[in-house]
Each structure stands twice: as C-alpha cells, then as structure tokens.
PDB file of C-alpha atoms in Angstrom:
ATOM      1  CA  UNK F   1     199.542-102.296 170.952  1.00 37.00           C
ATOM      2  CA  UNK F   2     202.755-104.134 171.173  1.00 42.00           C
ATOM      3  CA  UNK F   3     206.676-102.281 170.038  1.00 42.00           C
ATOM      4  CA  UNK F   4     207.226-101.649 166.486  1.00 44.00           C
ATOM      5  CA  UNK F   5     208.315-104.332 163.848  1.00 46.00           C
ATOM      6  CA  UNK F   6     212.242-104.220 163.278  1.00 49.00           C
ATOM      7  CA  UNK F   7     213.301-102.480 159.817  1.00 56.00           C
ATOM      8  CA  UNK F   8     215.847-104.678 158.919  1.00 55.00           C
ATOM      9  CA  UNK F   9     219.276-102.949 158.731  1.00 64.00           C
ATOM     10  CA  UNK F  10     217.786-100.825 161.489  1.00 91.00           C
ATOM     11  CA  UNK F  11     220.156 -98.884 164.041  1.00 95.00           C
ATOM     12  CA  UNK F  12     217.210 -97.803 166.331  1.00 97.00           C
ATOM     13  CA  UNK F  13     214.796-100.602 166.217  1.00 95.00           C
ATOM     14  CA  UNK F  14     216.119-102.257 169.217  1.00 96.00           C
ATOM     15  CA  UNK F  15     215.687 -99.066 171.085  1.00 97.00           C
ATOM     16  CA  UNK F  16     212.205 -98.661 170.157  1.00 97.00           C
ATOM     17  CA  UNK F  17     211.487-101.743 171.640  1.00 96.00           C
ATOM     18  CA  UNK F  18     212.960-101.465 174.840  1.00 97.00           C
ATOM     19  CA  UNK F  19     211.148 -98.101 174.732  1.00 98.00           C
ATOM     20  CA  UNK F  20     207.852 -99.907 173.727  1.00 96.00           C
ATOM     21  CA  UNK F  21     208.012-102.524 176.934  1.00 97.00           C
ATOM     22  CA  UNK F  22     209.268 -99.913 179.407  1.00 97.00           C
ATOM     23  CA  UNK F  23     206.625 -97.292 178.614  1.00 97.00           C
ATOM     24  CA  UNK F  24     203.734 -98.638 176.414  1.00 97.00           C
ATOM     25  CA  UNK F  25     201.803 -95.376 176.501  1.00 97.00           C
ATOM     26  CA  UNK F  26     203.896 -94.413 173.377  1.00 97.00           C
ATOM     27  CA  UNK F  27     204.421 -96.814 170.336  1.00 96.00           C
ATOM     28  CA  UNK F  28     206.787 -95.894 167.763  1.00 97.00           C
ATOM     29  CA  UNK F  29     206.726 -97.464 164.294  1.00 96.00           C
ATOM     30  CA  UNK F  30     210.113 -96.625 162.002  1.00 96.00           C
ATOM     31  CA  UNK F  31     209.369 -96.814 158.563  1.00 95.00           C
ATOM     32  CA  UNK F  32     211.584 -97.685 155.521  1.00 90.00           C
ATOM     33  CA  UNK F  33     213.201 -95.116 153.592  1.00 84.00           C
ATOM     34  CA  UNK F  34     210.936 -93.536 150.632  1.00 85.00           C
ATOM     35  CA  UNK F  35     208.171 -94.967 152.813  1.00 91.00           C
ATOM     36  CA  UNK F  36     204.920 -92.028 153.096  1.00 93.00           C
ATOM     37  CA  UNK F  37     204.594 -90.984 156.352  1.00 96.00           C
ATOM     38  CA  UNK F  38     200.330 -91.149 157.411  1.00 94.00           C
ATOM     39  CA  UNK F  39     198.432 -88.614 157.533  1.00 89.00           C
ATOM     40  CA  UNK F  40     194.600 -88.332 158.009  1.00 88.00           C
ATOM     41  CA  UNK F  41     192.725 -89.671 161.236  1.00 88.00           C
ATOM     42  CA  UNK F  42     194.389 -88.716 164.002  1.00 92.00           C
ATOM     43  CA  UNK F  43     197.881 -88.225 162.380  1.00 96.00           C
ATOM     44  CA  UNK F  44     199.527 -85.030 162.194  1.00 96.00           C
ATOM     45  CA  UNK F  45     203.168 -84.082 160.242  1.00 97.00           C
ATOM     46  CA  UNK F  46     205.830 -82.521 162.194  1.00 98.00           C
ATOM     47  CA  UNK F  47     205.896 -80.254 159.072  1.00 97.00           C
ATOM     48  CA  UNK F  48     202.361 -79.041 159.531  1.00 96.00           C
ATOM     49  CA  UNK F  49     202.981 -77.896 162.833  1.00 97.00           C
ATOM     50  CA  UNK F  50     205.776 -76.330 162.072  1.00 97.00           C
ATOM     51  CA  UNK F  51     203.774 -74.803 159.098  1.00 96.00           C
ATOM     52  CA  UNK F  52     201.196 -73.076 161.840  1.00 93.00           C
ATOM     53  CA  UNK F  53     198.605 -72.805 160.115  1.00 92.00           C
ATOM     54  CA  UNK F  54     194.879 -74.581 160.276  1.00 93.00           C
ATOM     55  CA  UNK F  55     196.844 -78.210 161.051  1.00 94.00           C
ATOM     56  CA  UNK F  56     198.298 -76.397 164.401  1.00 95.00           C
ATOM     57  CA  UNK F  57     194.496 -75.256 165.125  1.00 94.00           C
ATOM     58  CA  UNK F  58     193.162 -78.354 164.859  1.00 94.00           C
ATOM     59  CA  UNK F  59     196.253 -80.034 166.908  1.00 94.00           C
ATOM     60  CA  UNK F  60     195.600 -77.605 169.631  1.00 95.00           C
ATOM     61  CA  UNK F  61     191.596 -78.063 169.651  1.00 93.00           C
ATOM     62  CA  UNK F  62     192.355 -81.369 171.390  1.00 90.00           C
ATOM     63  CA  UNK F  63     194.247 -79.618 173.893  1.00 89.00           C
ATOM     64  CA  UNK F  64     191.565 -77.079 174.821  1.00 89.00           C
ATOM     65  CA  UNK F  65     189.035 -79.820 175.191  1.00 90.00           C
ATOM     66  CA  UNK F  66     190.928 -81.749 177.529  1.00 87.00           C
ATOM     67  CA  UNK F  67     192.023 -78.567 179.419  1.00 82.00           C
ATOM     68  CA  UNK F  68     187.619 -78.050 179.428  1.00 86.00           C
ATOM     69  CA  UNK F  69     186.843 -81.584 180.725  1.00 85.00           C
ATOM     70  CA  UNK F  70     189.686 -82.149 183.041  1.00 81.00           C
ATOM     71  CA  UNK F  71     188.931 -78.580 184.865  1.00 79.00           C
ATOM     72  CA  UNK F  72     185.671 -77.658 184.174  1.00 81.00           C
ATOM     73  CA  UNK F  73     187.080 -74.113 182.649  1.00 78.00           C
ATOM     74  CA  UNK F  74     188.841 -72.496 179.741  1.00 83.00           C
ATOM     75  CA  UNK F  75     192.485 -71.879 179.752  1.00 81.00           C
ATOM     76  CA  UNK F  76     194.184 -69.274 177.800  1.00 85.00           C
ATOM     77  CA  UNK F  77     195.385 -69.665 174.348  1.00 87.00           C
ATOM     78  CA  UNK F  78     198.958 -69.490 175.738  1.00 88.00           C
ATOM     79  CA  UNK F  79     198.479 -71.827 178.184  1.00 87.00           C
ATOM     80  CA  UNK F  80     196.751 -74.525 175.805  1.00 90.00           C
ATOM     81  CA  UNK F  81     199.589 -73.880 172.983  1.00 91.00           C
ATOM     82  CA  UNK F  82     202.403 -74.498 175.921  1.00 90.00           C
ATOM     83  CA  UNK F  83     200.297 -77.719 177.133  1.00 89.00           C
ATOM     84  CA  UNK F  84     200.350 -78.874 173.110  1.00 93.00           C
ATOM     85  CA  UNK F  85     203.667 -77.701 172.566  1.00 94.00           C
ATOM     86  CA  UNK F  86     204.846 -80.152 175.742  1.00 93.00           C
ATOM     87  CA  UNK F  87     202.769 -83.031 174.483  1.00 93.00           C
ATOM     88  CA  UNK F  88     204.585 -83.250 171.229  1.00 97.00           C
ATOM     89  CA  UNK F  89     207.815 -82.407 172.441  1.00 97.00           C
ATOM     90  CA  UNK F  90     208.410 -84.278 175.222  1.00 96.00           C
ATOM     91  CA  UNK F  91     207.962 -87.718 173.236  1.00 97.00           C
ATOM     92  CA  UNK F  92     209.570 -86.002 170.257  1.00 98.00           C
ATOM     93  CA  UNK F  93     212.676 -85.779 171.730  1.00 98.00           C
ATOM     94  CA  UNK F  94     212.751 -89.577 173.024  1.00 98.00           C
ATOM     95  CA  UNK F  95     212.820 -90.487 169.510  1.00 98.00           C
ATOM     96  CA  UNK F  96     216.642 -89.355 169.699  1.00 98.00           C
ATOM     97  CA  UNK F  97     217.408 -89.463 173.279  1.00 98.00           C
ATOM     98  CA  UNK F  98     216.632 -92.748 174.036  1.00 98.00           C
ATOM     99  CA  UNK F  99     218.680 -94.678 170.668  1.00 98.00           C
ATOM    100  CA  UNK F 100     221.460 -92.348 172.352  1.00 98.00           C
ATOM    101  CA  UNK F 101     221.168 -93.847 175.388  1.00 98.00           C
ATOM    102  CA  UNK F 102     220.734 -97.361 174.988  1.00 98.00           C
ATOM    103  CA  UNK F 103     222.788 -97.728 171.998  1.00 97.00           C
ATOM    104  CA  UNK F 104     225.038 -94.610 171.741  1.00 98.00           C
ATOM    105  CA  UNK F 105     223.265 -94.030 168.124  1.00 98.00           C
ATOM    106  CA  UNK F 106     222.021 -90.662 167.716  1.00 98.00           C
ATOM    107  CA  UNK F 107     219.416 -90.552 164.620  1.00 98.00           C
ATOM    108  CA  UNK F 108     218.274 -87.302 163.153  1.00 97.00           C
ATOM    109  CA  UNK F 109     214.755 -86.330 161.665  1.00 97.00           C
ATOM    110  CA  UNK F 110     214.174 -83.477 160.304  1.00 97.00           C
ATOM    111  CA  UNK F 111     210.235 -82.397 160.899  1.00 98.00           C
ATOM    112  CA  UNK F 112     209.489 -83.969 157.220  1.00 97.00           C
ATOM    113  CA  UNK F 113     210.302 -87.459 158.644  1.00 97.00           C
ATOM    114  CA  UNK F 114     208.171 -87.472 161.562  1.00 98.00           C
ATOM    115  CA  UNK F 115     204.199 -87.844 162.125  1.00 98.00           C
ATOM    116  CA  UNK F 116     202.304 -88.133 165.224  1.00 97.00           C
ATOM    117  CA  UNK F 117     198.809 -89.520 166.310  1.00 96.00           C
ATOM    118  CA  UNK F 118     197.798 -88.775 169.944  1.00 93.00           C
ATOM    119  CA  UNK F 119     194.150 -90.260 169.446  1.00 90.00           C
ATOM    120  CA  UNK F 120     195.440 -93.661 168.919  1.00 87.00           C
ATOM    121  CA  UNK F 121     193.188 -95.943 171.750  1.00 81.00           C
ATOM    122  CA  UNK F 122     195.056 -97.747 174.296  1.00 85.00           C
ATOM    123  CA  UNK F 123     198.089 -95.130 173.853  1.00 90.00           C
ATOM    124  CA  UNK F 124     198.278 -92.229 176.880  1.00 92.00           C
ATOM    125  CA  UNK F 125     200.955 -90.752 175.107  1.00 95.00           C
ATOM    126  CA  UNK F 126     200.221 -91.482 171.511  1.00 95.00           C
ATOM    127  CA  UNK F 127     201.958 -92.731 168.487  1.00 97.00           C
ATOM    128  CA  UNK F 128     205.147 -91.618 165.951  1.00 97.00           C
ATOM    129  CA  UNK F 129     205.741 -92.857 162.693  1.00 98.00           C
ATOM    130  CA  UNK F 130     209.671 -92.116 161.823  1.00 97.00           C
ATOM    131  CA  UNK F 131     211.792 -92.383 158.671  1.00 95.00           C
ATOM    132  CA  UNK F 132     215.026 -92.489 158.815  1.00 89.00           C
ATOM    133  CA  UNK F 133     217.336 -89.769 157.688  1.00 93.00           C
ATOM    134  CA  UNK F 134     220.803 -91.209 158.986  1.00 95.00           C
ATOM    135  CA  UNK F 135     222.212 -91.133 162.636  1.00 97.00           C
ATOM    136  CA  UNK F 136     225.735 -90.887 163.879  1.00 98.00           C
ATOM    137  CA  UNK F 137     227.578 -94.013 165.877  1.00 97.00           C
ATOM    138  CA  UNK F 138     230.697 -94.169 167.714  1.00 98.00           C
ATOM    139  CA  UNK F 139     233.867 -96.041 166.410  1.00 97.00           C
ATOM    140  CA  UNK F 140     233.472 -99.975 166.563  1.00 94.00           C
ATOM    141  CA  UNK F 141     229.579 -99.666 166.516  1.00 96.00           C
ATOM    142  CA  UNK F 142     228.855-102.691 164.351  1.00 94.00           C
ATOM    143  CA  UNK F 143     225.819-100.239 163.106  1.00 95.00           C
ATOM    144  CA  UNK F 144     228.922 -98.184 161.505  1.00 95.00           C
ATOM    145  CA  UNK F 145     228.639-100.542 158.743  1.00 94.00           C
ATOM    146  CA  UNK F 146     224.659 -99.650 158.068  1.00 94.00           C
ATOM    147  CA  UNK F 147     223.795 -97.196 155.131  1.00 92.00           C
ATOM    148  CA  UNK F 148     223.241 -94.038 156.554  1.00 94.00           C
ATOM    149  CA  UNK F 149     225.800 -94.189 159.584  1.00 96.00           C
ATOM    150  CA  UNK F 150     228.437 -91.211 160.215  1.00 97.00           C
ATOM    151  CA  UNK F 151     230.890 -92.400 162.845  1.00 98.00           C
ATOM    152  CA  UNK F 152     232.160 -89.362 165.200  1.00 98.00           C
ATOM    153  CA  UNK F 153     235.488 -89.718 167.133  1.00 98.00           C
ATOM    154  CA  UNK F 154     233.869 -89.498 171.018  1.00 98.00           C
ATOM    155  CA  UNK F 155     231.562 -89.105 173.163  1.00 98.00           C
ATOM    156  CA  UNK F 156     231.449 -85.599 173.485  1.00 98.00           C
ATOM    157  CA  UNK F 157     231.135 -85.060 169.917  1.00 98.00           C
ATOM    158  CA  UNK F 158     227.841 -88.062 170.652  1.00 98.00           C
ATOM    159  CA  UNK F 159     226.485 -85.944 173.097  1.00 98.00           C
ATOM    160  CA  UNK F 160     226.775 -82.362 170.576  1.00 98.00           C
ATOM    161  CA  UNK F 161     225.328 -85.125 167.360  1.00 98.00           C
ATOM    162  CA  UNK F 162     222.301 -85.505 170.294  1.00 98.00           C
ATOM    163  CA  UNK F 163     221.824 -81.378 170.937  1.00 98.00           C
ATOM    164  CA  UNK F 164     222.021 -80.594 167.356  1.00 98.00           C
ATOM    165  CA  UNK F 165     219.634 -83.766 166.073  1.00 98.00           C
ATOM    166  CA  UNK F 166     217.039 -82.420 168.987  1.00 98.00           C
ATOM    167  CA  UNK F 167     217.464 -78.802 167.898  1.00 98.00           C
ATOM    168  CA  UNK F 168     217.053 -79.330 163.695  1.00 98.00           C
ATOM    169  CA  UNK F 169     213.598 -81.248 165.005  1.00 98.00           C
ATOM    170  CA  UNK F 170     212.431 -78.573 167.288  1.00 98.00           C
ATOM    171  CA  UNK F 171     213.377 -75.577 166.127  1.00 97.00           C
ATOM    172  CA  UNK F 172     210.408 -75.144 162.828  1.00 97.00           C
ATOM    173  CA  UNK F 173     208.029 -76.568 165.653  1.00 97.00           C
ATOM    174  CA  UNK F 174     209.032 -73.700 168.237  1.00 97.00           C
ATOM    175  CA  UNK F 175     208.632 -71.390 165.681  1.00 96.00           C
ATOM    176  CA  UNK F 176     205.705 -71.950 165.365  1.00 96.00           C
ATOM    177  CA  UNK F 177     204.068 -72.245 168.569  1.00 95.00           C
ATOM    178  CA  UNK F 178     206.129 -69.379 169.999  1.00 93.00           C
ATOM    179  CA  UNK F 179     203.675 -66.594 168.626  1.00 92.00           C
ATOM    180  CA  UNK F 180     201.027 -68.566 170.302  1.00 92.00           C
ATOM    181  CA  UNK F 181     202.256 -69.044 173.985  1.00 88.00           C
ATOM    182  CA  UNK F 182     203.994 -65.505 173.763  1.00 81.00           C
ATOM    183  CA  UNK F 183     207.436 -66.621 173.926  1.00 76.00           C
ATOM    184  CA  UNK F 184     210.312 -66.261 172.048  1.00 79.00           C
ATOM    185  CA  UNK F 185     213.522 -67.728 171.336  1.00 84.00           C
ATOM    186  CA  UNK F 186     215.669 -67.877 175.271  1.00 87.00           C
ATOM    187  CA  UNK F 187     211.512 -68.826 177.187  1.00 90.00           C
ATOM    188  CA  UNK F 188     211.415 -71.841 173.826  1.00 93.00           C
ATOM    189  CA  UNK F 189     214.942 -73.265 174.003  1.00 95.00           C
ATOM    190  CA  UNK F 190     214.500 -73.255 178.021  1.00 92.00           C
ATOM    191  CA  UNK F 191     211.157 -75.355 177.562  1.00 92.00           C
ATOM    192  CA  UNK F 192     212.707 -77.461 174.883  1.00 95.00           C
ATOM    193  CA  UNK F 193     215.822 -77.620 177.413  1.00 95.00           C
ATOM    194  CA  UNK F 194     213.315 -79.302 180.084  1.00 93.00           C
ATOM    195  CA  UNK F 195     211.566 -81.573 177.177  1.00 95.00           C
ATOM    196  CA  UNK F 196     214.844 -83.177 176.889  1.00 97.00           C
ATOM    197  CA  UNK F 197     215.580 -83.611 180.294  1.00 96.00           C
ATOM    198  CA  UNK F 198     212.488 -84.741 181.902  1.00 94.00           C
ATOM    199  CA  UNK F 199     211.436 -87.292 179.271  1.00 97.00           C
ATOM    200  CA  UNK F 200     214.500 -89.199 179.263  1.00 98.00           C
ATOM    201  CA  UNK F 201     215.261 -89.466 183.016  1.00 96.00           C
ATOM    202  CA  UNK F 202     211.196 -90.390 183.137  1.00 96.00           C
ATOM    203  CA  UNK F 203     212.521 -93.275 180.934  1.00 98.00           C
ATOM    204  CA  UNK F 204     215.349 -94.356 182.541  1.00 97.00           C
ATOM    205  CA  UNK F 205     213.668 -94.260 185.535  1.00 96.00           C
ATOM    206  CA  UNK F 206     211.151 -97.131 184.111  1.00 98.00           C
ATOM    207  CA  UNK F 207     214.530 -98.730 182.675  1.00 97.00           C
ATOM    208  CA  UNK F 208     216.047 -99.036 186.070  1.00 97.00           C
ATOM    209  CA  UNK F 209     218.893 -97.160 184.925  1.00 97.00           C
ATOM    210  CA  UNK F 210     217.997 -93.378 187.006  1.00 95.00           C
ATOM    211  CA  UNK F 211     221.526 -92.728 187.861  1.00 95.00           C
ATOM    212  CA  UNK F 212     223.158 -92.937 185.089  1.00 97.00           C
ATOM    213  CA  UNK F 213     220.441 -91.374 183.537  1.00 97.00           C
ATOM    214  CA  UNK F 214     221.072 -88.221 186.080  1.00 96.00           C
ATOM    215  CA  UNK F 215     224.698 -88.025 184.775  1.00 96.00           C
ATOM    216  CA  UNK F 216     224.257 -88.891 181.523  1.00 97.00           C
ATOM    217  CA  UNK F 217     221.687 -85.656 181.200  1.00 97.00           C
ATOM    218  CA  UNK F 218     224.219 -83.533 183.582  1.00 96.00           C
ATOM    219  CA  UNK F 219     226.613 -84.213 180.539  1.00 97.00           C
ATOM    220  CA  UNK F 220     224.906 -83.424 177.727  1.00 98.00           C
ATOM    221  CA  UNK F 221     222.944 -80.495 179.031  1.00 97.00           C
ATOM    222  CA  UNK F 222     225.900 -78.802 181.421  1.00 96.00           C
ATOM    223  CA  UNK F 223     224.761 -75.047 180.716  1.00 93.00           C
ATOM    224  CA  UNK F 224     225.864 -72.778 177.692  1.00 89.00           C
ATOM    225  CA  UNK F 225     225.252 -75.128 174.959  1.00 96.00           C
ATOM    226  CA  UNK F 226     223.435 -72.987 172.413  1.00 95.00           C
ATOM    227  CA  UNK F 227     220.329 -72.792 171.469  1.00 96.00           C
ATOM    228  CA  UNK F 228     219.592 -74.619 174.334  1.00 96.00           C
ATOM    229  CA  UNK F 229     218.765 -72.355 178.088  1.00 93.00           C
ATOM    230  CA  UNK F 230     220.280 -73.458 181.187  1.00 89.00           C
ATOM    231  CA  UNK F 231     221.164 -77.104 182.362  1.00 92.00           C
ATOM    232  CA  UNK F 232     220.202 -80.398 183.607  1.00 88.00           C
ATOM    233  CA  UNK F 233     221.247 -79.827 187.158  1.00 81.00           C
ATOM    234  CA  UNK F 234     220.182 -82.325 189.236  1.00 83.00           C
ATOM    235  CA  UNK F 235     220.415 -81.860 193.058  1.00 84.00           C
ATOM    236  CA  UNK F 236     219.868 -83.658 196.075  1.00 78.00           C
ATOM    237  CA  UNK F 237     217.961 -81.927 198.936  1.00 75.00           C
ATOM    238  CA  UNK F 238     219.080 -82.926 202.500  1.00 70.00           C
ATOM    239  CA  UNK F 239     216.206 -85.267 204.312  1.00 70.00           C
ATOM    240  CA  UNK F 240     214.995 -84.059 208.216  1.00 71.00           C
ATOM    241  CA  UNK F 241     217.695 -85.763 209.246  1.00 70.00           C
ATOM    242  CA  UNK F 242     220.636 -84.340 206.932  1.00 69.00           C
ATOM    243  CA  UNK F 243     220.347 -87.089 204.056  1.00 72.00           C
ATOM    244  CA  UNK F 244     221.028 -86.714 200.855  1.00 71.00           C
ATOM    245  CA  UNK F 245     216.858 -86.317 199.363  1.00 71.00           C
ATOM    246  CA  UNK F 246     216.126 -87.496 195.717  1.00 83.00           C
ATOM    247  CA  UNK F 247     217.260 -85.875 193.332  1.00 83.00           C
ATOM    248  CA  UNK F 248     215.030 -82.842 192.242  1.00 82.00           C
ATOM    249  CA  UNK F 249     215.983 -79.869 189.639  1.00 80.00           C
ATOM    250  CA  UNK F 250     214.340 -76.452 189.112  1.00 79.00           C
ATOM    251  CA  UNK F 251     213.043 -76.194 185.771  1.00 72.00           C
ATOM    252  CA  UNK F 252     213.921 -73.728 183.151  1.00 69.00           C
ATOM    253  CA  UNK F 253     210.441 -72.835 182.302  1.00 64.00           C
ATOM    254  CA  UNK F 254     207.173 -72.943 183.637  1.00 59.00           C
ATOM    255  CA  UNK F 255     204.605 -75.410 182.559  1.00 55.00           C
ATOM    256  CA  UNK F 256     202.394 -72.789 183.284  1.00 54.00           C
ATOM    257  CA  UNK F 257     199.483 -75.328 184.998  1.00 53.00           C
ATOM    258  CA  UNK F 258     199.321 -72.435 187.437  1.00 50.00           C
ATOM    259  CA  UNK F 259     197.090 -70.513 186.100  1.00 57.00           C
ATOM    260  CA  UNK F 260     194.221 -73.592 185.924  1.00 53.00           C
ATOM    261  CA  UNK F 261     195.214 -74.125 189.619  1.00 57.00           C
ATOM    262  CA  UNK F 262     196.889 -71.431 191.557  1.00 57.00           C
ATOM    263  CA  UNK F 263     197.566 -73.163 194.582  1.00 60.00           C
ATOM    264  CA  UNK F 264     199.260 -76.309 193.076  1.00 62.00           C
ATOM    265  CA  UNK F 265     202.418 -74.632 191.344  1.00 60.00           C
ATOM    266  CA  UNK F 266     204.710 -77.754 190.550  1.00 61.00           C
ATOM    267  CA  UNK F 267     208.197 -78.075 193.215  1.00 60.00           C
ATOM    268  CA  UNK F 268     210.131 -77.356 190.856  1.00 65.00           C
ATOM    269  CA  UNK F 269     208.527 -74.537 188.846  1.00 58.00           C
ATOM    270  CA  UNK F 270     210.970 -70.985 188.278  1.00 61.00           C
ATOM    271  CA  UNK F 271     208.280 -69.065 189.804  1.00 54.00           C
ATOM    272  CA  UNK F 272     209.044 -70.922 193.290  1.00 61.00           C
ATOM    273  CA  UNK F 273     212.503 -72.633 193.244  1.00 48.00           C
ATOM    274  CA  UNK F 274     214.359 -69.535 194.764  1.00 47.00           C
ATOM    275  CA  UNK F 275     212.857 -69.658 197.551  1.00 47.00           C
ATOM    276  CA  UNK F 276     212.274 -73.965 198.063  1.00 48.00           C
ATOM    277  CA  UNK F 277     216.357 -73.718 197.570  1.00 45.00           C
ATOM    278  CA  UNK F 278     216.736 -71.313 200.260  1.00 42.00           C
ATOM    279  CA  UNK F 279     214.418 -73.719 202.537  1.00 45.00           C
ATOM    280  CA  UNK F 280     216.646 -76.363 201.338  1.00 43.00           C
ATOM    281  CA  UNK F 281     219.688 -74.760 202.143  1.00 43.00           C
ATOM    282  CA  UNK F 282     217.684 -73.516 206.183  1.00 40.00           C
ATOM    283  CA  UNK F 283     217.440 -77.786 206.118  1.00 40.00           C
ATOM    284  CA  UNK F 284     220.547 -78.545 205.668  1.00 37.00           C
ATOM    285  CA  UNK F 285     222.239 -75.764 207.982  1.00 33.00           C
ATOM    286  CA  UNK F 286     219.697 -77.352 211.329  1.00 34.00           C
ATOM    287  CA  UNK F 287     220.844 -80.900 210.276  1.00 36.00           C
ATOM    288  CA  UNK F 288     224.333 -79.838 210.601  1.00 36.00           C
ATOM    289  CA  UNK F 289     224.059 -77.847 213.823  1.00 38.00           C
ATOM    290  CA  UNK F 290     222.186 -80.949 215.184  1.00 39.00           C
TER     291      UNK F 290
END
C-alpha cells in the first residue's frame, strides 16, 4: 500500500508521507473533517478502547493468538493487555510526534478522531485513519494561515502542545487497559513515556536524522513533565576500548516479554539496568586506567 492521498489544506499530509516511504509497515490515511471514521473488518475506534468493554476483548484476542503461535504457550492476561496496549500506542503516538518533527506542527486527536486496523495485509504495523481536530504551528509557519491552526510563541511551548496532544490521546486508552495489566497511573504514564520515545527515534533512525532525533526527545521528555514518568535519557556506554558506545537508555517500564522468555530480558529493561549501568560504569573505569 503506498502513503496516504494529501487532504488539501492539509498541515500533516506531507508528514504522513515521509512517514509512509520511511516505514511502510504503517499507512496512515487523514480524512476530511465531518468525514466517518471506519469501523467494521479489522477497524477498531480509539473510543472503543478507551470504552473497555467487548471492543477491547476482541482487540486483545489478536494479541493472545499471536502470543499462542509465536511461543507455543499462553501468556497472562496482563502480559497480553501490555503487548496490545504497546501495539496501539507506539504508532499512536507517531501520529503527533512525527508532524512535530518534520514540520514543527503538532496536531491533536482526541480518541473520537482516530481508528485503527492492524489486520490490514501487507501492513506489519497496521493502519490509522485520522481526522483532524486542529494542531498548533510556530510563528511564520505558512500552515498558520490553514483553518484550524493555533500559532504558539516557541519552541518550548511546541514541545508542551506535543506532551499535552500525546496525553489527551492516551489517557481514556490507559484507562482502560490499566485494570487489565494491573497498573495504574505512575507504571501507565512511564509506559506511555517509552511509547513516545522509542517510536520516534525508531523513525528518525529510518529518516537518517538519529541525532537530532536523540536531542530532540532529550528535550521534550527531560524528566518531571506531568503526567508523563521519567525521561528520555539517552546515554552512551564506553566501547572495550573507552569509546563512546551507541546510544542506549533504560526504559521506564518493562515490556514485560520476560515472563514468555525468562532468559532474554531486553538491555534495557528496569528489572536489569542497575546493574548493566554499574558494568558500564566497571568499563569505563579499566579503559581509563589503561
């Protein structure tokens, strides 16, 4: 499936594009405003999964299966609603992040403006329909002039339009799966804090553009910028012989693919990053003595 077809008058259709031929495993399609969003087939609404009801159930059955085939066993209900909370959010959130960073236009959809169908063939990822509900520019964007545009003075005040537009998405949807993984609000906002992260420096990794997509992240996600849990915070481990690694981070929360296979916790998981930084550190300290 090729990118999306422009809306005309559209602030984000260029980014979609871009998105489309860097990463074709997710297509997303905007659609005009009054325009239905589908439903049926494989589509779901961002507002029935935030409803959690039978539409969640059937969302997550997809999840267990895969979980079934993939590993020959049954995971947890926890485990499967964290797995199907990840595979919405972390393409949920490029929908803003990545207009943000190509384009410094930051739109905002509320859960009743977004659907999702992770059957479609062809698509590893899936595909999101979107309808637009305004965005925020900076001064001198010739977008300003679009219906629906709010200029904001900076790019700080960008970077809070992105962590508020991410949060009014996510927050019905974590409400909803929370109950079901047995977490609450700090364990949700850290996951949602990694979402953020990891998809969009996965992206601008494809783009060619990793470093400034390191400290682009390390400025909007610094630490203590509620309701989201701890930071980007990249970091470079030394190499054997004392240079600078790639750059790695230790996740907020845990994927929790442990418990299907004990032995391969991820590098960067909570559960083990106290102790790979204190390797890290034992690395550093012989490559200096030497």
């Amino acid at each position: 499936m090729g990118g999306p077809m422009p809306v005309p008058g559209s602030a984000v259709a260029d980014a979609y594009a871009r998105l489309a031929e860097a990463f074709p495993a997710l297509a997303v399609t905007e659609l005009r405003a009054g325009e239905e969003l589908p439903r049926g087939g494989g589509w779901v609404a961002a507002t029935e999964l935030a409803e959690g009801g039978s539409a969640l159930d059937s969302f997550l059955t997809w999840d267990d299966a895969q979980v079934l085939r993939d590993y020959g066993q049954q995971a947890r209900p926890d485990v499967i609603a964290s797995f199907g909370l990840h595979r919405y959010a972390w393409p949920a959130c490029l929908l803003i992040t990545v207009p943000w960073f190509l384009h410094r236009r930051v739109p905002r959809y509320p859960v009743t403006h977004v659907s999702f169908d992770r059957t479609a063939a062809g698509l590893a990822v899936g595909r999101m329909a979107v309808r637009p509900d305004g965005f925020a520019c900076l001064p001198g964007d010739p977008a300003a002039a679009l219906p629906g545009a709010r200029v904001v003075p900076d790019e700080e005040a960008l970077r809070a339009e992105v962590r508020a537009a991410v949060a009014q998405h996510l927050e019905p949807v974590l409400a909803a799966f929370g109950p079901r993984m047995r977490r609450r609000g700090r364990a949700l906002w850290g996951m949602a804090t990694d979402e953020i992260v990891e998809s969009l420096r996965y992206i601008a990794q494809l783009l060619g553009e990793e470093e400034r997509g390191l400290s682009e992240l390390e400025r909007l996600l610094p630490g203590a910028t509620t309701p989201y849990v701890g930071a980007a915070a990249f970091r470079r481990p030394a190499g054997p012989g004392g240079e600078p690694g790639s750059a790695t981070r230790d996740r907020v929360s845990c994927c929790m693919f442990y418990t299907l296979r004990p032995a391969d916790i991820c590098a960067t998981c909570p559960r083990t990053c106290a102790r790979d930084r204190a390797a890290e550190r034992s690395t550093t300290l012989v490559a200096q003595a030497g």
